[in-house]
mmCIF file of C-alpha atoms in Angstrom:
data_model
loop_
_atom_site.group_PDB
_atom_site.id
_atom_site.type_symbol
_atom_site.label_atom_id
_atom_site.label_comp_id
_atom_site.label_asym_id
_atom_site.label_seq_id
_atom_site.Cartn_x
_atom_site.Cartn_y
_atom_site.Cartn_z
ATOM 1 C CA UNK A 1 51.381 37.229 122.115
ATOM 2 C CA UNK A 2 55.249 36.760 121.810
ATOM 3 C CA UNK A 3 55.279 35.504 125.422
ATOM 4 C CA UNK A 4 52.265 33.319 124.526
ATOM 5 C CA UNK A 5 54.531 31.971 121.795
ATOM 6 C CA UNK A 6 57.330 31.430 123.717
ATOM 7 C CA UNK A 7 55.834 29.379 126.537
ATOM 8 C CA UNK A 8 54.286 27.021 123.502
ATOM 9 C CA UNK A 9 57.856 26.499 122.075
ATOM 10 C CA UNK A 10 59.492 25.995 125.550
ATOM 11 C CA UNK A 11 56.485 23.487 126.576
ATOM 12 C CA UNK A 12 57.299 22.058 122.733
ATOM 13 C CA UNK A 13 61.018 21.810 123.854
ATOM 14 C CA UNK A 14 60.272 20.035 127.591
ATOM 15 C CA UNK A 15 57.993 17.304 126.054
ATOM 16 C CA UNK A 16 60.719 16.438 123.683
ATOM 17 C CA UNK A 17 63.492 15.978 126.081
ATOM 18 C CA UNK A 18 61.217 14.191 128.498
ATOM 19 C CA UNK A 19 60.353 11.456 125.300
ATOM 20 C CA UNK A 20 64.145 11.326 124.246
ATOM 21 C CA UNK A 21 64.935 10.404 127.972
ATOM 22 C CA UNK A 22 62.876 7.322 129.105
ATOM 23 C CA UNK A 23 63.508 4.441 131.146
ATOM 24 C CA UNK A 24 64.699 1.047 129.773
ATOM 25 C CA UNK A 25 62.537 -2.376 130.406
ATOM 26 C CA UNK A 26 65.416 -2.892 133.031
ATOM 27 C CA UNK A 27 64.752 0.354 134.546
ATOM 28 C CA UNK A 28 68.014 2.258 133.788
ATOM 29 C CA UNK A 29 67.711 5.899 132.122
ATOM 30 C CA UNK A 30 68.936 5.338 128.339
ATOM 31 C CA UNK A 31 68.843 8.178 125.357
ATOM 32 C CA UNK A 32 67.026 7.779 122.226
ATOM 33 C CA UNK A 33 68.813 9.305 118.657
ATOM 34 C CA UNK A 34 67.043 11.240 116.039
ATOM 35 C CA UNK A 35 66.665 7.863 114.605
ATOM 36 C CA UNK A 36 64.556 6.591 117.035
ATOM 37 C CA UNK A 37 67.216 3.869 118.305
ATOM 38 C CA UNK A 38 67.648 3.371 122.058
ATOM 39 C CA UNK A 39 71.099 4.565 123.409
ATOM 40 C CA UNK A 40 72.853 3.093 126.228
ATOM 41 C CA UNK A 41 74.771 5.575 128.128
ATOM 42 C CA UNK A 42 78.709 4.407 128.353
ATOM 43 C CA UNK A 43 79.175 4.722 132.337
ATOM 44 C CA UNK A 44 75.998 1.783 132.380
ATOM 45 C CA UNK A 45 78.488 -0.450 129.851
ATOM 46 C CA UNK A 46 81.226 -0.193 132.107
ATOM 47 C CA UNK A 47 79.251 -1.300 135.306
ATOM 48 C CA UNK A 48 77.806 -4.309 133.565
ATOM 49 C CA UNK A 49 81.900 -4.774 132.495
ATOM 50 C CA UNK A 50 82.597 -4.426 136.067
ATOM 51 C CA UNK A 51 79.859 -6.930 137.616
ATOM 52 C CA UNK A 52 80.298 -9.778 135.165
ATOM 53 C CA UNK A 53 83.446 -11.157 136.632
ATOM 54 C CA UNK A 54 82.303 -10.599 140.217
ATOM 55 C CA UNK A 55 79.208 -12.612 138.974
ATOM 56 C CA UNK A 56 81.031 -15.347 137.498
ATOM 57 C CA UNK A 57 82.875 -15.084 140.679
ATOM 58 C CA UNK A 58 80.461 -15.806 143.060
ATOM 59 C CA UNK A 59 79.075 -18.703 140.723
ATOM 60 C CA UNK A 60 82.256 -20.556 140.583
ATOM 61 C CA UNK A 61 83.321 -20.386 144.200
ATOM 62 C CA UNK A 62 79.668 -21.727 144.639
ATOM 63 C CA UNK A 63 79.953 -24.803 142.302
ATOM 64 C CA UNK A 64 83.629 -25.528 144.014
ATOM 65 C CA UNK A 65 81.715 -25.429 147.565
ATOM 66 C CA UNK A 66 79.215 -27.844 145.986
ATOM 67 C CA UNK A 67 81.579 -30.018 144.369
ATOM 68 C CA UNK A 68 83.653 -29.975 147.711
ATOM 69 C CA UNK A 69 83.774 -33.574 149.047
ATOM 70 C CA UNK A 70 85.155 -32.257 152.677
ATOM 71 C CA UNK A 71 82.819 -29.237 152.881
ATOM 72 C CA UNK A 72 81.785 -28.084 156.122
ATOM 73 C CA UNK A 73 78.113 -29.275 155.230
ATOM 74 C CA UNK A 74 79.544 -32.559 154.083
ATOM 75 C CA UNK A 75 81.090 -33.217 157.152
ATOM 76 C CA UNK A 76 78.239 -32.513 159.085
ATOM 77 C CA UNK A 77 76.223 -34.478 156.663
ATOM 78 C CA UNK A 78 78.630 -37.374 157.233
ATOM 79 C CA UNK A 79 78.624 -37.685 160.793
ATOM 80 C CA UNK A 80 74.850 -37.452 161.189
ATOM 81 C CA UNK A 81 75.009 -40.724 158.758
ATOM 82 C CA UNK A 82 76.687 -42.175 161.103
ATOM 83 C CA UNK A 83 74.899 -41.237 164.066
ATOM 84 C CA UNK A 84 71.711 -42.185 162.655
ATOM 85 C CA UNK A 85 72.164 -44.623 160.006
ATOM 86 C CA UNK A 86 75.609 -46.659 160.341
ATOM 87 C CA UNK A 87 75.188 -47.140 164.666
ATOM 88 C CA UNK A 88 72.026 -48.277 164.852
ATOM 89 C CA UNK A 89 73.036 -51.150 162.350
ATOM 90 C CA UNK A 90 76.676 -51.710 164.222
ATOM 91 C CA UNK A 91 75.499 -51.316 168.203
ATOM 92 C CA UNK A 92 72.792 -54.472 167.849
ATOM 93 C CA UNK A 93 75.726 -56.592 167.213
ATOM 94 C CA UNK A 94 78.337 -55.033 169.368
ATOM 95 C CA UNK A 95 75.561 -55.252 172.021
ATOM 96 C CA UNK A 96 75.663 -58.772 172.109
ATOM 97 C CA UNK A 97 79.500 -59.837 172.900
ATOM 98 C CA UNK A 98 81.052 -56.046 173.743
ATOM 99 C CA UNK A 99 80.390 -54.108 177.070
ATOM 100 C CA UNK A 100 78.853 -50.715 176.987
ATOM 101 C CA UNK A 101 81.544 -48.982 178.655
ATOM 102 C CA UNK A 102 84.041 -50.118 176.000
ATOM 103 C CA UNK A 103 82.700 -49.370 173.241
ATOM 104 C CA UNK A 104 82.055 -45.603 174.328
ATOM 105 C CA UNK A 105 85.422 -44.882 175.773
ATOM 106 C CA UNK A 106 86.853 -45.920 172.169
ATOM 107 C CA UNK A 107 84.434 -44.098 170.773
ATOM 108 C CA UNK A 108 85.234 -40.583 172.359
ATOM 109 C CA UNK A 109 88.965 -41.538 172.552
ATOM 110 C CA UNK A 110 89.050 -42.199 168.452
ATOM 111 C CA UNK A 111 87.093 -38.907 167.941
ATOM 112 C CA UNK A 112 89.816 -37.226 170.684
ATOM 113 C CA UNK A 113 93.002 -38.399 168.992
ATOM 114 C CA UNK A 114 91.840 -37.409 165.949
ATOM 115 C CA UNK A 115 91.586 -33.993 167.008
ATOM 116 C CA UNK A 116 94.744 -34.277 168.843
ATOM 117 C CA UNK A 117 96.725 -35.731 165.818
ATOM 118 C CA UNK A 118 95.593 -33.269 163.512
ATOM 119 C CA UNK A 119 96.446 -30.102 165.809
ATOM 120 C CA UNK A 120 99.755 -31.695 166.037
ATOM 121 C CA UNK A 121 99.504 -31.249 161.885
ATOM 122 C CA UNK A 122 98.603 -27.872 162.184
ATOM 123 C CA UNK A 123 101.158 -26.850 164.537
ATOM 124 C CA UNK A 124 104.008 -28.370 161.692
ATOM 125 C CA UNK A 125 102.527 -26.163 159.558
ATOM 126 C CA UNK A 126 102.894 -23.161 161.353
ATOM 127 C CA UNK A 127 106.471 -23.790 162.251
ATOM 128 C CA UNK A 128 107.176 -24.418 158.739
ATOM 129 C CA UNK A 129 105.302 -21.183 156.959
ATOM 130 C CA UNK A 130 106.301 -19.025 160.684
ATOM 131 C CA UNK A 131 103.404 -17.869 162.897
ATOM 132 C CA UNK A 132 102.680 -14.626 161.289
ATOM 133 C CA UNK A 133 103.095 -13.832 157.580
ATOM 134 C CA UNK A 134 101.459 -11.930 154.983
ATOM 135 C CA UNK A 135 98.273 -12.562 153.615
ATOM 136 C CA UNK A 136 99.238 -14.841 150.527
ATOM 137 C CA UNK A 137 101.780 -16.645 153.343
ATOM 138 C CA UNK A 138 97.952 -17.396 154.978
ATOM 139 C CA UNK A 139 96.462 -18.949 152.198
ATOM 140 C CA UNK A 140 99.032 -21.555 150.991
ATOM 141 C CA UNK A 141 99.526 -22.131 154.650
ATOM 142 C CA UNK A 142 95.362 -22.550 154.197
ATOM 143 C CA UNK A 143 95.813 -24.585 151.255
ATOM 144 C CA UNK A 144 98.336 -27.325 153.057
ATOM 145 C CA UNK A 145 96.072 -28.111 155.378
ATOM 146 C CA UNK A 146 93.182 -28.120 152.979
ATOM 147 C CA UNK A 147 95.172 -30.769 150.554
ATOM 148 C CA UNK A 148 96.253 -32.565 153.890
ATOM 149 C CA UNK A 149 92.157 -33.075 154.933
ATOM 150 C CA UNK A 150 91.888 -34.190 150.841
ATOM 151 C CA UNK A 151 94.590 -36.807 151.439
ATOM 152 C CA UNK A 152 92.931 -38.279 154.112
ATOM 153 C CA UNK A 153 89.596 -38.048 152.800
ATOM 154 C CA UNK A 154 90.901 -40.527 149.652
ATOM 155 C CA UNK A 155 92.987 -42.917 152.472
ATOM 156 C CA UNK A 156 91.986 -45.818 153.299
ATOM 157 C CA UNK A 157 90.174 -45.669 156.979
ATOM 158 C CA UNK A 158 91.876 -48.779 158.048
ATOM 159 C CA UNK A 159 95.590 -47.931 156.972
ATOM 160 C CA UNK A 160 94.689 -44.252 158.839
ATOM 161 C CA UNK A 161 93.735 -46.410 161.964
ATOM 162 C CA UNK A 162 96.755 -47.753 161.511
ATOM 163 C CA UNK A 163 98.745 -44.327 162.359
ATOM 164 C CA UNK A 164 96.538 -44.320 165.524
ATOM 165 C CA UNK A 165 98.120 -45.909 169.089
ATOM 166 C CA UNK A 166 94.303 -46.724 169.995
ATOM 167 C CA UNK A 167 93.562 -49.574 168.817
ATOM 168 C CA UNK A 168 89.958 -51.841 169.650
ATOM 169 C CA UNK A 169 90.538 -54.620 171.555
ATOM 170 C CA UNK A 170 88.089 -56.861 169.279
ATOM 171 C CA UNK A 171 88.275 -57.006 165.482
ATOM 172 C CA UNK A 172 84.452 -56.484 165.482
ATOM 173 C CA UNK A 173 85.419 -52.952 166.531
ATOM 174 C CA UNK A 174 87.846 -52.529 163.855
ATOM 175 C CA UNK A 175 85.174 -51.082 160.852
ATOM 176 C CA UNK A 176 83.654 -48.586 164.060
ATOM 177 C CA UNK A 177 87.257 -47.576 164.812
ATOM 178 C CA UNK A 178 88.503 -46.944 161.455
ATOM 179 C CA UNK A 179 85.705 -44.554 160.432
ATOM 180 C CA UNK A 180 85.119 -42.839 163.538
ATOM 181 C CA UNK A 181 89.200 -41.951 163.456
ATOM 182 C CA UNK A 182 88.846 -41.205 159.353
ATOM 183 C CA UNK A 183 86.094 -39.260 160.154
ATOM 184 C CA UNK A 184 87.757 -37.295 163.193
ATOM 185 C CA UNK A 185 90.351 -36.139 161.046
ATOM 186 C CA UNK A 186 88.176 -34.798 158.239
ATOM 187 C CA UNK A 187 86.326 -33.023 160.763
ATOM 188 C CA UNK A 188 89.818 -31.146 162.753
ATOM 189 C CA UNK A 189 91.376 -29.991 160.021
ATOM 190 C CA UNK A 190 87.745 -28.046 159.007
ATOM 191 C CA UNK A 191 87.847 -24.443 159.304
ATOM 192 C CA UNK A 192 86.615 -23.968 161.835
ATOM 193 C CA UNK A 193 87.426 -27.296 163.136
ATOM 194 C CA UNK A 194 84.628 -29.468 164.254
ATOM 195 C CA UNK A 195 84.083 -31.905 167.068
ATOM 196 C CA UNK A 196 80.847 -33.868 168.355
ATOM 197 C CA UNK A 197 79.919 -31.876 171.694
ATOM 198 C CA UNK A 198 80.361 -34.609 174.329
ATOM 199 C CA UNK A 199 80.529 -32.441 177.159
ATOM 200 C CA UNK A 200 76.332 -31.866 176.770
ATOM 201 C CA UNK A 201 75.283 -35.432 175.322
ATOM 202 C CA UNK A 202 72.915 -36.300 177.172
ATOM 203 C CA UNK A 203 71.418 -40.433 175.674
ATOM 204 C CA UNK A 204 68.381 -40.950 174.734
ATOM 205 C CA UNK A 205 66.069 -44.058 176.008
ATOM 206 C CA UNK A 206 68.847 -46.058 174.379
ATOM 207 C CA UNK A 207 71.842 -46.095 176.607
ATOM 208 C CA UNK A 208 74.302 -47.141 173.346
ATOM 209 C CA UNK A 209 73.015 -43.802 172.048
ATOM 210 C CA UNK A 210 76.934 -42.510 172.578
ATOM 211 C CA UNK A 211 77.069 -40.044 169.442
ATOM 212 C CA UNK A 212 75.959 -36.550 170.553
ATOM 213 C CA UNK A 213 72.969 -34.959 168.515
ATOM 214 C CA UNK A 214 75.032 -31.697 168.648
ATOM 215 C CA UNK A 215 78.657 -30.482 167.035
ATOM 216 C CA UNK A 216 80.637 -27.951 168.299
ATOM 217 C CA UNK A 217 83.331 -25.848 166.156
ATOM 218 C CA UNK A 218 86.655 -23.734 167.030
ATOM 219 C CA UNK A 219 88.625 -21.294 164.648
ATOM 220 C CA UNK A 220 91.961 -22.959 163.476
#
């Protein structure tokens, strides 16, 4: 009988831990008081502590990416404008007083200097924060060229053109020029830096289809 007794009050004992232990709606173990309130263990407070900045974090380095207006998605987003919405418009005028050839050497060569003139940027920049440094060194050398590609984004496209020693050899060729060399720039001083891929363009049925479909990218 006593061990009868004891097995009831050890069973009694077991069913009341089990019902002071239970799981919260969020599925985290929590206690319960004599008072029936729900407990929340101290170690869970501290993670949530933890995770909230990391959270808010992540959120704001996601609304700066989206409010970004040189973004590597914008850039994209900006030359495929061009490719497909600004050309067609320009070519079916250029067609009719400006030779083929021309018009996609400039093309290439704008996109080329660009890339050129901004690596000579980059290379300033190195000589002036030193070619290795410590990690903060890295970021405001980062940050230069970032406020450099903001600089350019808010310049006017023809006083940039301006800066460039190719020049088009009609004024009709002068709004093509300007944002093809803008837009060059934007695109070098990415990280990684982006160029169209003209090595595998291949045109369409069009033959004044000069702007590759593709863009390729290199680390800084």
């Amino acid at each position: 009988m006593n061990t009868y007794g004891q097995r009831r009050r050890s069973g009694r004992r077991s069913r009341g831990r089990a019902r002071r232990a239970k799981k919260s709606p969020e599925g985290t173990e929590t206690d319960t008081n004599h008072e029936g309130r729900v407990v929340i263990k101290e170690e869970e407070v501290q993670a949530e502590r933890v995770a909230a900045p990391l959270v808010v974090s992540i959120q704001t380095a996601d609304i700066e990416r989206m409010n970004n207006p040189v973004s590597r998605s914008r850039l994209i987003e900006m030359y495929r404008r061009l490719r497909l919405i600004q050309w067609p418009k320009i070519k079916q005028q250029l067609k009719l007083h400006i030779t083929r050839d021309h018009t996609e050497w400039l093309i290439q060569t704008l996109f080329k200097e660009a890339a050129a003139e901004m690596d000579r940027k980059k290379e300033l920049v190195e000589e002036m924060f030193g070619l290795t440094g410590t990690t903060q060194v890295e970021e405001y050398k980062e940050s230069t060229l970032q406020n450099l590609q903001m600089a350019l984004f808010h310049t006017r496209k023809e006083d940039l053109l301006e800066t460039c020693k190719i020049r088009p050899s009609n004024e009709d060729l002068r709004p093509l020029a300007s944002e093809c060399f803008w837009l060059g720039c934007l695109m070098a001083l990415s990280n990684p830096s982006l160029q169209p891929d003209w090595e595998n363009h291949t045109p369409g049925m069009d033959p004044w289809d000069f702007f590759p479909q593709d863009i390729k990218s290199s680390v800084m």
